[in-house]
Amino acid sequence: MSRAAARRVLPGFGLTLGYTVLYLSLVVLIPLSATFLRSTELGLLRFWEVVTAPRVLASLQLSFGASLVAALVNAVFGFIVAWVLVRHEFPGRKLVDALVDLPFALPTAVAGIALTALYAPTGWLGTWLEPLGIKVAFTPLGIVVALAFIGLPFVVRTLQPVLAELDRELEHAAHGLGATGWDSFRLVVFPTLWPALLTGCALAFSRSVGEYGSVIFIAGNIPMVSEIAPLMIMTRLEQYEYAEATAIAVVMLLLSFGMMLGINALQLWAQRRQGAR
Amino acid sequence: MRRHLPLLLAALLATLGAGTAGAARVELLNASYDPTREFYVEFNRAFAAHWKASTGDEVRVRQSHGGSGKQARSVIDGLPADVVTLALAYDVDALRRNGGLVPANWQSRLPDNSAPYTSTIVFLVRKGNPKNIRDWSDLVRPGVQVITPNPKTSGGARWNYLAAWAWAIRQPQATPASAEAYLRRLFANVPVLDSGARGASVTFVERGIGDVLLAWENEALLARSALGAGRFDIVMPSLSILAEPSVAVVDKVVDRKGTRRVAEAYLRFLYSKQGQELAAKHHFRVRDPQVAARSRAEHPEVAMVTIDQAFGGWDKANAAHFADGGSFDRIYRR
């Protein structure tokens, strides 16, 4: 499509930019600034006291840690799922493809209840895992399981289009030049895919950090052990401490934003490096 | 005659108007906590019939249920509830502290601390009581799993916590430190801390986790009769707490909506014979001595402390146990 044609599809730049700014303000910026404003009611000292309380620190560590582990698990298994769905034709492929979206569509509380019922010591899987000494429900491991469930579609759906566009000629060429299958994956396929993989993981990760509904049932919610950061916010709200709740929210927001920024910078750097080669 | 027609029509309309104004339709919203669902369905129907019979007006009461604290927050944030019927006075008092939706004297406006029905905290155990749990001291034995929700997020759980504390502080040579040590051991036996009372019931009843559930007596009786017929026993500890779920008219809302008269009548009806009988039917301990006498079999006598007598009221109890750095925070500190 030529540039002239693109210009005619939508009205002028000024108008669309205006809408963009207005829409972003209404949907994203205003609620976020309200959060920041609310937390300023506390004063610096009290803010610091609230966000550095041992239980809050433990919960932040758990939320970010479990989300990271879940994202890494999804990086491996989401990659395999995406690979199989793009590279292979098999009966029922469309069905499996649709299944990937299920964690998107399912109300998170339903997912949480289902996972808890499954992994509780009396559940279908729990009865088999318990004698082996593996406790899933009501432990941090259960939180990782729930977050892996939630994050899967982010990784698969980001990888799929990139995988589909990957030029198979390159692999054939690599093979022709004497590369083994592993070499061509490592040197040809993976370098093209990894920015998309990183994006997928970053999306899954940031979604997981704030996830409440699917986690809360399986977490066990024991202070210092299995309390997630969003629960600490809910706990503050239950005690009518709105400003304290938003203080924790602000810290989560800043941490998430910092990580997203870092990941974007990493991607930019990778693309530049690839372009330079 | 023809000239008078408009006048006649106007007169006719006026009488019609007056007629509809006479039999008004009112709608009330009652914001309540979780385990009152079944009770208020029946009570609302009874009140509508009573109101129709005594005033000729139609009244429809809508219900909203959820965790007690969450419900109070909704009302503070603008849910137009005419009345609140919550799990503890502390949550009703939150309406006063945040925005003055009720006046300072709200609790003395109705009889019995504005708590028309009460309950207490009991132990729900598996059929036959396999772990032989008799009293609070059994809850800290190794190998006993206790299910109770998080007192920071659940009103019911605060009653549980304070009942345990009241028992511990009354043991020979007890000090606040020994009571705190007891609660530390008790919570070390808690494998899951649900955020609300219903969640804890589900964990214990449906998921089969734990040996004993600390529960409202009315919830325990409901669980025994409805949820799991013959699967549970109720154990009455040697000492418990008188749980007083409080009710109040939300002044700011009723004055805006003009529903004060019917809202007040609604709450007073809770104290009537009929209201008390319905509450008793739904396993509450009621105030009316005659109605209470009839359900004595369901509610054995038990020594009970009250929040005012044992803790000096909710404000003090909350500051000592559930606020930042309170005893509940301390027992989880390593």
Coordinates of C-alpha atoms in Angstrom, one line a residue:
Chain A
M1 CA 0.0 0.0 0.0
S2 CA 1.4 3.4 -0.9
R3 CA 1.7 6.2 1.6
A4 CA -0.9 8.3 -0.2
A5 CA -3.5 5.5 0.1
A6 CA -2.7 5.1 3.8
R7 CA -3.4 8.7 4.4
R8 CA -6.8 8.6 2.9
V9 CA -8.0 5.7 5.0
L10 CA -8.1 7.7 8.3
P11 CA -8.5 11.4 8.8
G12 CA -5.6 13.7 9.4
F13 CA -2.7 13.1 11.8
G14 CA -3.8 15.9 14.2
L15 CA -7.2 14.4 14.7
T16 CA -6.0 10.8 15.2
L17 CA -3.3 11.9 17.6
G18 CA -5.9 13.9 19.5
Y19 CA -8.0 10.8 19.9
T20 CA -5.0 8.7 20.9
V21 CA -4.0 11.0 23.6
L22 CA -7.6 11.5 24.9
Y23 CA -8.3 7.7 24.8
L24 CA -5.0 6.9 26.6
S25 CA -5.7 9.5 29.2
L26 CA -9.2 8.3 29.9
V27 CA -8.4 4.6 30.0
V28 CA -4.8 4.5 31.3
L29 CA -3.3 7.7 32.5
I30 CA -6.1 9.2 34.7
P31 CA -6.8 6.1 36.7
L32 CA -3.0 5.6 37.2
S33 CA -2.5 9.2 38.3
A34 CA -5.4 8.9 40.7
T35 CA -3.6 5.9 42.2
F36 CA -0.4 8.0 42.6
L37 CA -2.3 10.9 44.1
R38 CA -4.1 8.8 46.6
S39 CA -0.9 7.3 47.9
T40 CA 0.6 10.8 48.4
E41 CA -1.9 11.3 51.2
L42 CA 0.3 9.2 53.4
G43 CA 3.5 11.2 53.5
L44 CA 6.9 9.7 52.7
L45 CA 7.5 8.2 56.1
R46 CA 4.3 6.3 56.3
F47 CA 4.5 5.3 52.7
W48 CA 8.0 3.8 53.3
E49 CA 6.7 2.1 56.5
V50 CA 3.8 0.5 54.6
V51 CA 5.7 -0.8 51.6
T52 CA 8.7 -2.1 53.6
A53 CA 6.6 -4.0 56.1
P54 CA 8.0 -7.6 56.2
R55 CA 4.8 -9.1 55.0
V56 CA 4.6 -6.7 52.0
L57 CA 8.2 -7.4 51.1
A58 CA 7.7 -11.1 51.3
S59 CA 4.6 -10.9 49.1
L60 CA 6.3 -8.7 46.5
Q61 CA 9.2 -11.2 46.4
L62 CA 6.7 -14.0 46.0
S63 CA 4.6 -12.3 43.3
F64 CA 7.6 -11.3 41.2
G65 CA 9.5 -14.5 41.8
A66 CA 6.6 -16.8 41.0
S67 CA 5.7 -14.8 37.9
L68 CA 9.3 -15.0 36.6
V69 CA 9.4 -18.8 37.1
A70 CA 6.0 -19.2 35.4
A71 CA 7.1 -17.0 32.5
L72 CA 10.3 -19.1 32.1
V73 CA 8.3 -22.3 32.2
N74 CA 6.0 -20.8 29.5
A75 CA 9.0 -19.7 27.5
V76 CA 10.0 -23.4 27.1
F77 CA 6.6 -25.0 26.8
G78 CA 4.8 -22.2 25.0
F79 CA 7.6 -22.3 22.4
I80 CA 7.0 -26.0 21.9
V81 CA 3.2 -25.5 21.6
A82 CA 3.6 -22.7 19.1
W83 CA 6.2 -24.7 17.1
V84 CA 3.9 -27.7 16.9
L85 CA 0.9 -25.6 15.9
V86 CA 2.7 -23.7 13.1
R87 CA 5.1 -26.4 11.7
H88 CA 2.9 -29.5 11.8
E89 CA -0.4 -30.5 10.3
F90 CA -2.3 -33.0 12.3
P91 CA -6.0 -33.8 12.9
G92 CA -7.5 -31.6 15.6
R93 CA -4.9 -28.9 15.1
K94 CA -7.6 -26.2 14.9
L95 CA -9.1 -27.5 18.2
V96 CA -5.7 -27.4 20.0
D97 CA -5.2 -23.9 18.6
A98 CA -8.5 -22.8 20.1
L99 CA -7.7 -24.4 23.4
V100 CA -4.7 -22.2 23.8
D101 CA -7.0 -19.2 24.1
L102 CA -9.0 -20.8 26.9
P103 CA -7.0 -19.1 29.7
F104 CA -7.8 -15.8 28.1
A105 CA -11.5 -16.4 27.9
L106 CA -12.1 -18.3 31.2
P107 CA -13.1 -16.1 34.2
T108 CA -9.9 -16.3 36.3
A109 CA -11.9 -17.3 39.4
V110 CA -13.2 -20.4 37.6
A111 CA -9.6 -21.3 36.6
G112 CA -8.5 -20.9 40.2
I113 CA -11.3 -23.0 41.6
A114 CA -10.7 -25.7 39.1
L115 CA -7.0 -25.8 39.7
T116 CA -7.5 -25.9 43.5
A117 CA -10.0 -28.7 43.2
L118 CA -7.5 -30.6 41.0
Y119 CA -4.4 -30.1 43.2
A120 CA -5.9 -30.1 46.7
P121 CA -4.7 -33.2 48.7
T122 CA -8.1 -34.7 48.0
G123 CA -8.2 -33.7 44.3
W124 CA -7.6 -35.9 41.2
L125 CA -3.9 -34.9 40.9
G126 CA -3.4 -34.1 44.6
T127 CA -4.1 -37.6 45.8
W128 CA -1.3 -38.9 43.5
L129 CA 1.2 -36.2 44.2
E130 CA 0.7 -36.1 48.0
P131 CA 2.3 -39.6 48.7
L132 CA 5.3 -38.5 46.6
G133 CA 5.8 -35.6 49.0
I134 CA 4.8 -33.0 46.3
K135 CA 2.5 -30.4 47.7
V136 CA 1.0 -28.1 45.0
A137 CA -2.2 -26.5 46.4
F138 CA -1.6 -24.0 49.1
T139 CA 2.1 -23.6 48.5
P140 CA 4.1 -21.2 46.3
L141 CA 4.3 -24.1 43.7
G142 CA 0.6 -23.9 43.3
I143 CA 0.9 -20.2 42.6
V144 CA 3.4 -20.9 39.8
V145 CA 1.0 -23.5 38.4
A146 CA -1.8 -21.0 38.3
L147 CA 0.4 -18.3 36.7
A148 CA 1.7 -20.7 34.1
F149 CA -1.9 -21.4 33.1
I150 CA -2.7 -17.7 32.9
G151 CA 0.5 -16.8 30.9
L152 CA 0.5 -19.6 28.3
P153 CA -1.6 -17.8 25.6
F154 CA 0.6 -14.7 25.8
V155 CA 3.7 -16.6 24.8
V156 CA 2.0 -18.8 22.2
R157 CA 0.1 -16.0 20.5
T158 CA 3.1 -13.8 20.2
L159 CA 5.3 -16.5 18.8
Q160 CA 2.9 -17.9 16.3
P161 CA 2.9 -15.1 13.6
V162 CA 6.6 -14.7 13.8
L163 CA 7.1 -18.5 13.4
A164 CA 4.7 -18.6 10.5
E165 CA 6.6 -15.9 8.7
L166 CA 10.0 -17.5 9.3
D167 CA 11.6 -18.2 5.9
R168 CA 12.1 -21.9 5.8
E169 CA 14.6 -21.4 2.9
L170 CA 17.1 -20.2 5.5
E171 CA 16.9 -23.5 7.4
H172 CA 17.3 -25.4 4.1
A173 CA 20.2 -23.2 3.2
A174 CA 21.8 -23.9 6.6
H175 CA 21.2 -27.6 6.2
G176 CA 22.8 -27.4 2.7
L177 CA 25.8 -25.7 4.2
G178 CA 26.3 -28.6 6.5
A179 CA 24.6 -27.4 9.7
T180 CA 23.1 -30.0 12.0
G181 CA 19.4 -29.6 13.1
W182 CA 20.5 -28.2 16.4
D183 CA 23.0 -25.8 14.8
S184 CA 20.4 -24.4 12.4
F185 CA 17.9 -24.0 15.3
R186 CA 20.5 -22.3 17.5
L187 CA 22.1 -20.1 14.9
V188 CA 19.3 -19.4 12.4
V189 CA 15.8 -20.0 13.9
F190 CA 16.3 -18.9 17.5
P191 CA 18.0 -15.5 16.8
T192 CA 15.0 -14.5 14.7
L193 CA 12.5 -15.7 17.2
W194 CA 13.8 -14.6 20.5
P195 CA 12.6 -10.9 20.5
A196 CA 9.1 -12.3 20.0
L197 CA 9.7 -14.8 22.7
L198 CA 10.9 -12.1 25.0
T199 CA 7.8 -10.0 24.3
G200 CA 5.5 -13.0 25.0
C201 CA 7.3 -13.7 28.3
A202 CA 7.2 -10.1 29.3
L203 CA 3.4 -9.9 28.6
A204 CA 2.8 -13.2 30.5
F205 CA 5.0 -11.9 33.4
S206 CA 3.4 -8.6 33.8
R207 CA -0.1 -10.2 33.7
S208 CA 1.0 -12.7 36.3
V209 CA 2.3 -10.1 38.7
G210 CA -1.1 -8.6 39.2
E211 CA -3.1 -11.8 38.8
Y212 CA -5.6 -12.3 41.7
G213 CA -8.6 -14.4 40.8
S214 CA -6.9 -17.6 39.7
V215 CA -4.2 -17.5 42.3
I216 CA -6.1 -16.6 45.5
F217 CA -7.8 -20.0 45.8
I218 CA -4.7 -22.1 45.3
A219 CA -2.3 -19.9 47.1
G220 CA -3.1 -20.8 50.8
N221 CA -2.4 -17.2 51.7
I222 CA -0.2 -17.9 54.7
P223 CA 1.7 -14.7 55.8
M224 CA 5.4 -14.6 54.8
V225 CA 4.9 -17.8 52.8
S226 CA 2.2 -17.7 50.2
E227 CA 0.6 -14.3 50.3
I228 CA 0.7 -12.6 46.9
A229 CA 1.1 -8.8 46.6
P230 CA -2.4 -8.2 45.2
L231 CA -3.7 -9.9 48.4
M232 CA -1.8 -7.4 50.5
I233 CA -3.7 -4.6 48.6
M234 CA -7.0 -6.4 49.3
T235 CA -6.1 -6.8 53.0
R236 CA -5.4 -3.1 53.3
L237 CA -8.8 -2.3 51.6
E238 CA -10.6 -4.7 54.0
Q239 CA -9.2 -2.6 56.8
Y240 CA -10.5 0.7 55.2
E241 CA -6.9 1.8 54.6
Y242 CA -7.3 3.1 51.0
A243 CA -4.1 5.2 50.9
E244 CA -2.0 2.3 52.3
A245 CA -3.5 0.0 49.7
T246 CA -2.6 2.4 46.9
A247 CA 0.9 2.7 48.3
I248 CA 1.5 -1.0 47.7
A249 CA -0.2 -0.6 44.3
V250 CA 2.2 2.2 43.4
V251 CA 5.2 0.1 44.2
M252 CA 3.9 -2.8 42.1
L253 CA 3.2 -0.3 39.3
L254 CA 6.7 1.1 39.4
L255 CA 8.4 -2.3 39.6
S256 CA 6.3 -3.6 36.6
F257 CA 6.9 -0.4 34.6
G258 CA 10.7 -0.6 35.3
M259 CA 10.8 -4.2 34.1
M260 CA 8.8 -3.5 31.0
L261 CA 11.1 -0.6 30.2
G262 CA 14.1 -2.9 30.8
I263 CA 12.7 -5.6 28.5
N264 CA 12.0 -3.1 25.7
A265 CA 15.5 -1.7 26.0
L266 CA 16.9 -5.2 25.8
Q267 CA 14.8 -5.8 22.6
L268 CA 15.9 -2.6 21.0
W269 CA 19.5 -3.5 21.7
A270 CA 19.1 -7.0 20.2
Q271 CA 17.5 -5.6 17.1
R272 CA 20.2 -3.0 16.6
R273 CA 22.8 -5.7 17.1
Q274 CA 21.1 -8.0 14.6
G275 CA 20.8 -5.2 12.1
A276 CA 24.5 -4.4 12.5
R277 CA 25.6 -7.9 11.8
Chain B
M1 CA -71.8 19.7 30.5
R2 CA -69.4 19.8 27.6
R3 CA -67.8 22.9 29.1
H4 CA -67.2 21.0 32.3
L5 CA -65.5 18.1 30.7
P6 CA -61.9 19.2 31.1
L7 CA -62.6 20.0 34.7
L8 CA -64.1 16.6 35.3
L9 CA -61.2 14.9 33.6
A10 CA -58.8 16.9 35.8
A11 CA -60.7 15.9 38.9
L12 CA -60.6 12.3 37.8
L13 CA -56.9 12.4 37.2
A14 CA -56.4 14.0 40.5
T15 CA -58.2 11.2 42.4
L16 CA -56.3 8.6 40.4
G17 CA -53.1 10.3 41.3
A18 CA -54.0 10.4 44.9
G19 CA -54.9 6.8 44.8
T20 CA -51.6 5.6 43.5
A21 CA -49.8 7.9 45.9
G22 CA -51.8 6.2 48.7
A23 CA -50.5 2.7 47.9
A24 CA -46.8 3.6 47.4
R25 CA -44.2 1.2 46.1
V26 CA -41.0 1.3 48.0
E27 CA -37.7 -0.4 47.4
L28 CA -35.1 -1.0 50.1
L29 CA -31.6 -2.3 49.7
N30 CA -30.1 -4.3 52.5
A31 CA -26.3 -4.8 52.4
S32 CA -25.5 -7.9 54.4
Y33 CA -22.7 -10.3 54.9
D34 CA -22.2 -13.8 53.6
P35 CA -24.0 -16.4 55.8
T36 CA -27.3 -14.4 56.1
R37 CA -28.3 -15.2 52.5
E38 CA -30.9 -17.8 53.3
F39 CA -32.3 -16.0 56.3
Y40 CA -33.0 -12.7 54.6
V41 CA -34.7 -14.2 51.6
E42 CA -37.3 -15.5 54.0
F43 CA -37.3 -12.5 56.3
N44 CA -37.8 -10.0 53.4
R45 CA -40.9 -11.9 52.2
A46 CA -42.3 -11.8 55.7
F47 CA -41.6 -8.1 56.1
A48 CA -43.3 -7.2 52.8
A49 CA -46.4 -9.0 53.9
H50 CA -46.3 -7.3 57.3
W51 CA -45.8 -3.9 55.8
K52 CA -48.6 -4.4 53.2
A53 CA -50.9 -5.5 56.0
S54 CA -50.1 -2.6 58.3
T55 CA -49.7 0.3 55.9
G56 CA -51.1 -0.9 52.5
D57 CA -47.8 -0.1 50.8
E58 CA -45.8 -2.4 48.7
V59 CA -42.2 -2.9 49.7
R60 CA -39.6 -4.9 47.9
V61 CA -36.3 -5.5 49.6
R62 CA -33.3 -6.2 47.5
Q63 CA -30.3 -8.0 49.0
S64 CA -26.6 -7.7 48.5
H65 CA -24.2 -10.2 50.1
G66 CA -20.5 -10.4 50.5
G67 CA -17.7 -10.3 53.0
S68 CA -18.7 -7.9 55.8
G69 CA -15.8 -5.5 55.3
K70 CA -16.2 -5.5 51.6
Q71 CA -19.9 -4.7 52.0
A72 CA -19.2 -1.8 54.3
R73 CA -16.7 -0.5 51.8
S74 CA -19.2 -0.7 49.0
V75 CA -21.6 1.4 51.0
I76 CA -18.9 3.9 51.9
D77 CA -18.0 4.1 48.2
G78 CA -21.7 4.9 47.3
L79 CA -23.8 1.7 47.2
P80 CA -27.2 3.1 48.1
A81 CA -28.0 0.7 50.9
D82 CA -30.9 1.8 53.1
V83 CA -29.8 -0.6 55.8
V84 CA -26.7 -2.6 56.6
T85 CA -26.8 -5.9 58.5
L86 CA -23.1 -6.8 58.9
A87 CA -21.0 -9.4 60.8
L88 CA -19.6 -7.0 63.4
A89 CA -20.1 -3.6 64.9
Y90 CA -16.7 -2.6 63.7
D91 CA -17.8 -2.7 60.1
V92 CA -20.9 -0.7 60.7
D93 CA -18.8 1.8 62.7
A94 CA -16.6 2.1 59.6
L95 CA -19.6 3.9 58.0
R96 CA -19.3 6.5 60.7
R97 CA -15.5 6.8 60.5
N98 CA -15.5 7.1 56.7
G99 CA -17.9 9.8 55.7
G100 CA -20.3 9.9 58.7
L101 CA -23.0 7.9 57.0
V102 CA -24.4 6.9 60.4
P103 CA -24.3 9.0 63.6
A104 CA -22.0 8.2 66.5
N105 CA -24.9 6.8 68.6
W106 CA -26.0 4.3 66.0
Q107 CA -25.5 1.3 68.2
S108 CA -27.8 2.6 71.0
R109 CA -30.7 3.4 68.6
L110 CA -32.0 -0.2 68.7
P111 CA -32.2 -2.7 71.6
D112 CA -29.4 -5.2 72.5
N113 CA -26.5 -3.3 71.0
S114 CA -28.4 -3.2 67.6
A115 CA -27.8 -6.9 67.3
P116 CA -31.3 -8.6 67.0
Y117 CA -29.8 -12.1 66.6
T118 CA -26.5 -13.4 67.8
S119 CA -24.3 -16.4 67.4
T120 CA -21.1 -17.8 68.8
I121 CA -17.9 -19.6 67.6
V122 CA -17.9 -23.4 67.6
F123 CA -15.7 -26.2 66.3
L124 CA -17.0 -28.2 63.3
V125 CA -15.2 -31.5 63.2
R126 CA -15.4 -34.6 61.0
K127 CA -18.0 -37.2 61.9
G128 CA -17.1 -39.1 65.0
N129 CA -14.4 -36.5 65.9
P130 CA -11.5 -38.8 64.9
K131 CA -8.9 -36.4 66.3
N132 CA -10.8 -36.1 69.6
I133 CA -10.9 -32.3 69.6
R134 CA -12.7 -31.1 72.7
D135 CA -11.4 -27.6 73.5
W136 CA -9.1 -24.8 72.5
S137 CA -6.1 -26.6 73.9
D138 CA -6.6 -29.4 71.4
L139 CA -6.2 -27.0 68.4
V140 CA -2.4 -26.6 69.1
R141 CA -1.6 -30.3 69.3
P142 CA 0.8 -31.4 66.6
G143 CA -0.9 -33.0 63.6
V144 CA -4.2 -31.2 64.1
Q145 CA -5.0 -29.0 61.1
V146 CA -7.2 -26.0 61.8
I147 CA -9.2 -24.1 59.2
T148 CA -10.0 -20.4 59.8
P149 CA -10.1 -17.4 57.5
N150 CA -7.7 -14.5 57.7
P151 CA -8.8 -12.1 60.5
K152 CA -7.4 -9.2 58.5
T153 CA -9.9 -9.8 55.7
S154 CA -12.8 -11.6 57.3
G155 CA -15.2 -10.4 60.0
G156 CA -16.0 -13.9 61.1
A157 CA -12.4 -14.7 61.5
R158 CA -12.0 -11.8 64.0
W159 CA -14.6 -13.5 66.2
N160 CA -12.6 -16.8 65.9
Y161 CA -9.4 -15.1 66.8
L162 CA -10.8 -13.2 69.7
A163 CA -12.6 -16.3 71.1
A164 CA -9.3 -18.1 71.1
W165 CA -7.5 -15.2 72.8
A166 CA -10.3 -14.9 75.4
W167 CA -9.8 -18.6 76.3
A168 CA -6.0 -18.4 76.3
I169 CA -5.9 -15.3 78.6
R170 CA -8.1 -17.1 81.1
Q171 CA -5.8 -20.0 81.6
P172 CA -3.9 -20.3 84.9
Q173 CA -1.0 -17.9 85.1
A174 CA -1.8 -16.6 81.6
T175 CA -0.3 -13.3 80.4
P176 CA -0.8 -11.5 77.1
A177 CA 2.6 -13.0 76.0
S178 CA 1.3 -16.5 76.8
A179 CA -1.9 -15.9 74.9
E180 CA 0.0 -14.6 71.9
A181 CA 2.3 -17.7 72.1
Y182 CA -0.9 -19.9 72.1
L183 CA -2.2 -18.1 69.0
R184 CA 1.2 -18.5 67.3
R185 CA 1.0 -22.2 67.8
L186 CA -2.7 -22.3 66.7
F187 CA -1.9 -20.5 63.4
A188 CA 1.1 -22.7 62.8
N189 CA -1.6 -25.5 62.5
V190 CA -3.5 -23.5 59.8
P191 CA -2.7 -24.8 56.3
V192 CA -4.9 -22.3 54.4
L193 CA -6.0 -18.8 55.3
D194 CA -9.1 -18.1 53.2
S195 CA -10.1 -14.5 52.8
G196 CA -13.7 -15.0 54.0
A197 CA -15.9 -17.3 56.2
R198 CA -17.6 -19.0 53.3
G199 CA -14.3 -19.7 51.6
A200 CA -13.1 -21.4 54.7
S201 CA -16.3 -23.5 54.9
V202 CA -15.7 -24.6 51.3
T203 CA -12.1 -25.5 52.0
F204 CA -13.2 -27.7 55.0
V205 CA -16.4 -29.1 53.7
E206 CA -15.9 -29.4 49.9
R207 CA -12.1 -29.9 49.7
G208 CA -11.9 -32.0 52.8
I209 CA -8.9 -30.1 54.2
G210 CA -8.3 -29.9 57.9
D211 CA -9.6 -31.6 61.0
V212 CA -11.5 -28.7 62.5
L213 CA -13.2 -25.6 61.2
L214 CA -13.6 -22.6 63.5
A215 CA -17.1 -21.3 62.4
W216 CA -20.1 -19.3 63.3
E217 CA -22.5 -21.6 65.1
N218 CA -25.2 -20.8 62.5
E219 CA -22.9 -21.7 59.7
A220 CA -21.8 -24.9 61.4
L221 CA -25.4 -25.9 62.0
L222 CA -26.2 -25.1 58.3
A223 CA -23.2 -27.2 57.2
R224 CA -24.2 -30.1 59.4
S225 CA -27.8 -30.1 58.2
A226 CA -27.6 -29.0 54.6
L227 CA -24.2 -29.2 53.1
G228 CA -22.9 -32.5 54.4
A229 CA -25.7 -34.4 56.1
G230 CA -24.1 -36.7 58.7
R231 CA -20.6 -35.9 57.8
F232 CA -19.8 -33.5 60.6
D233 CA -20.1 -33.0 64.4
I234 CA -20.2 -29.8 66.3
V235 CA -18.0 -29.4 69.3
M236 CA -18.7 -26.7 71.8
P237 CA -15.5 -25.4 73.5
S238 CA -15.4 -24.6 77.2
L239 CA -15.5 -20.9 76.5
S240 CA -16.6 -18.9 73.5
I241 CA -17.5 -15.4 72.4
L242 CA -20.9 -13.8 71.9
A243 CA -20.9 -12.8 68.3
E244 CA -23.2 -9.9 67.7
P245 CA -23.8 -9.1 64.1
S246 CA -25.0 -5.5 64.0
V247 CA -27.7 -3.8 62.0
A248 CA -28.2 -0.1 61.3
V249 CA -30.2 2.3 59.1
V250 CA -27.8 4.2 56.8
D251 CA -28.9 7.8 57.6
K252 CA -27.3 9.6 54.7
V253 CA -29.0 7.2 52.2
V254 CA -32.5 7.0 53.7
D255 CA -32.6 10.8 54.1
R256 CA -31.7 11.2 50.5
K257 CA -34.2 8.6 49.2
G258 CA -36.9 9.4 51.7
T259 CA -37.1 5.8 53.0
R260 CA -36.4 6.3 56.7
R261 CA -39.8 5.2 57.9
V262 CA -39.8 1.9 56.1
A263 CA -36.1 1.2 56.7
E264 CA -36.6 1.7 60.5
A265 CA -39.6 -0.5 60.5
Y266 CA -37.6 -3.1 58.6
L267 CA -35.0 -3.3 61.3
R268 CA -37.5 -3.2 64.2
F269 CA -39.3 -6.1 62.5
L270 CA -36.2 -8.2 63.2
Y271 CA -37.0 -7.9 66.9
S272 CA -40.6 -8.9 66.5
K273 CA -41.8 -12.4 67.3
Q274 CA -42.0 -13.3 63.7
G275 CA -38.5 -11.9 62.9
Q276 CA -37.0 -13.7 65.9
E277 CA -38.6 -17.0 64.9
L278 CA -37.2 -16.7 61.4
A279 CA -33.7 -15.9 62.7
A280 CA -34.0 -18.9 65.1
K281 CA -35.1 -21.1 62.2
H282 CA -31.8 -20.1 60.4
H283 CA -29.8 -21.2 63.4
F284 CA -29.1 -17.9 65.1
R285 CA -29.3 -17.4 68.8
V286 CA -32.1 -14.9 69.3
R287 CA -32.9 -12.3 71.9
D288 CA -36.6 -13.1 72.6
P289 CA -36.5 -15.5 75.6
Q290 CA -39.6 -17.4 74.6
V291 CA -38.3 -18.0 71.0
A292 CA -34.9 -18.8 72.3
A293 CA -36.3 -21.4 74.8
R294 CA -37.8 -23.3 71.9
S295 CA -34.5 -23.8 70.1
R296 CA -32.5 -24.6 73.3
A297 CA -31.7 -28.1 72.0
E298 CA -29.8 -26.6 69.0
H299 CA -27.9 -24.1 71.1
P300 CA -26.4 -25.6 74.3
E301 CA -25.5 -23.4 77.1
V302 CA -21.9 -22.2 76.8
A303 CA -19.8 -19.7 78.8
M304 CA -19.4 -16.7 76.6
V305 CA -17.4 -13.4 76.8
T306 CA -18.5 -10.3 75.0
I307 CA -16.4 -8.0 73.0
D308 CA -17.0 -5.1 75.3
Q309 CA -16.3 -7.0 78.6
A310 CA -13.3 -8.9 77.4
F311 CA -11.6 -6.5 75.0
G312 CA -13.1 -3.1 75.8
G313 CA -14.9 -2.7 72.5
W314 CA -14.0 -3.2 68.8
D315 CA -11.7 -0.1 68.5
K316 CA -9.4 -1.4 71.3
A317 CA -9.6 -5.1 70.0
N318 CA -8.8 -4.0 66.5
A319 CA -5.8 -1.8 67.6
A320 CA -4.4 -4.5 69.8
H321 CA -4.8 -7.5 67.4
F322 CA -5.5 -6.7 63.8
A323 CA -4.0 -3.3 63.1
D324 CA -0.4 -2.9 61.8
G325 CA 2.0 -4.5 64.2
G326 CA -0.9 -6.0 66.3
S327 CA -0.8 -9.5 67.7
F328 CA -1.8 -11.1 64.5
D329 CA 1.1 -9.5 62.6
R330 CA 3.5 -10.5 65.4
I331 CA 2.6 -14.2 65.5
Y332 CA 3.7 -14.5 61.8
R333 CA 7.0 -12.7 62.4
R334 CA 9.9 -15.1 62.3

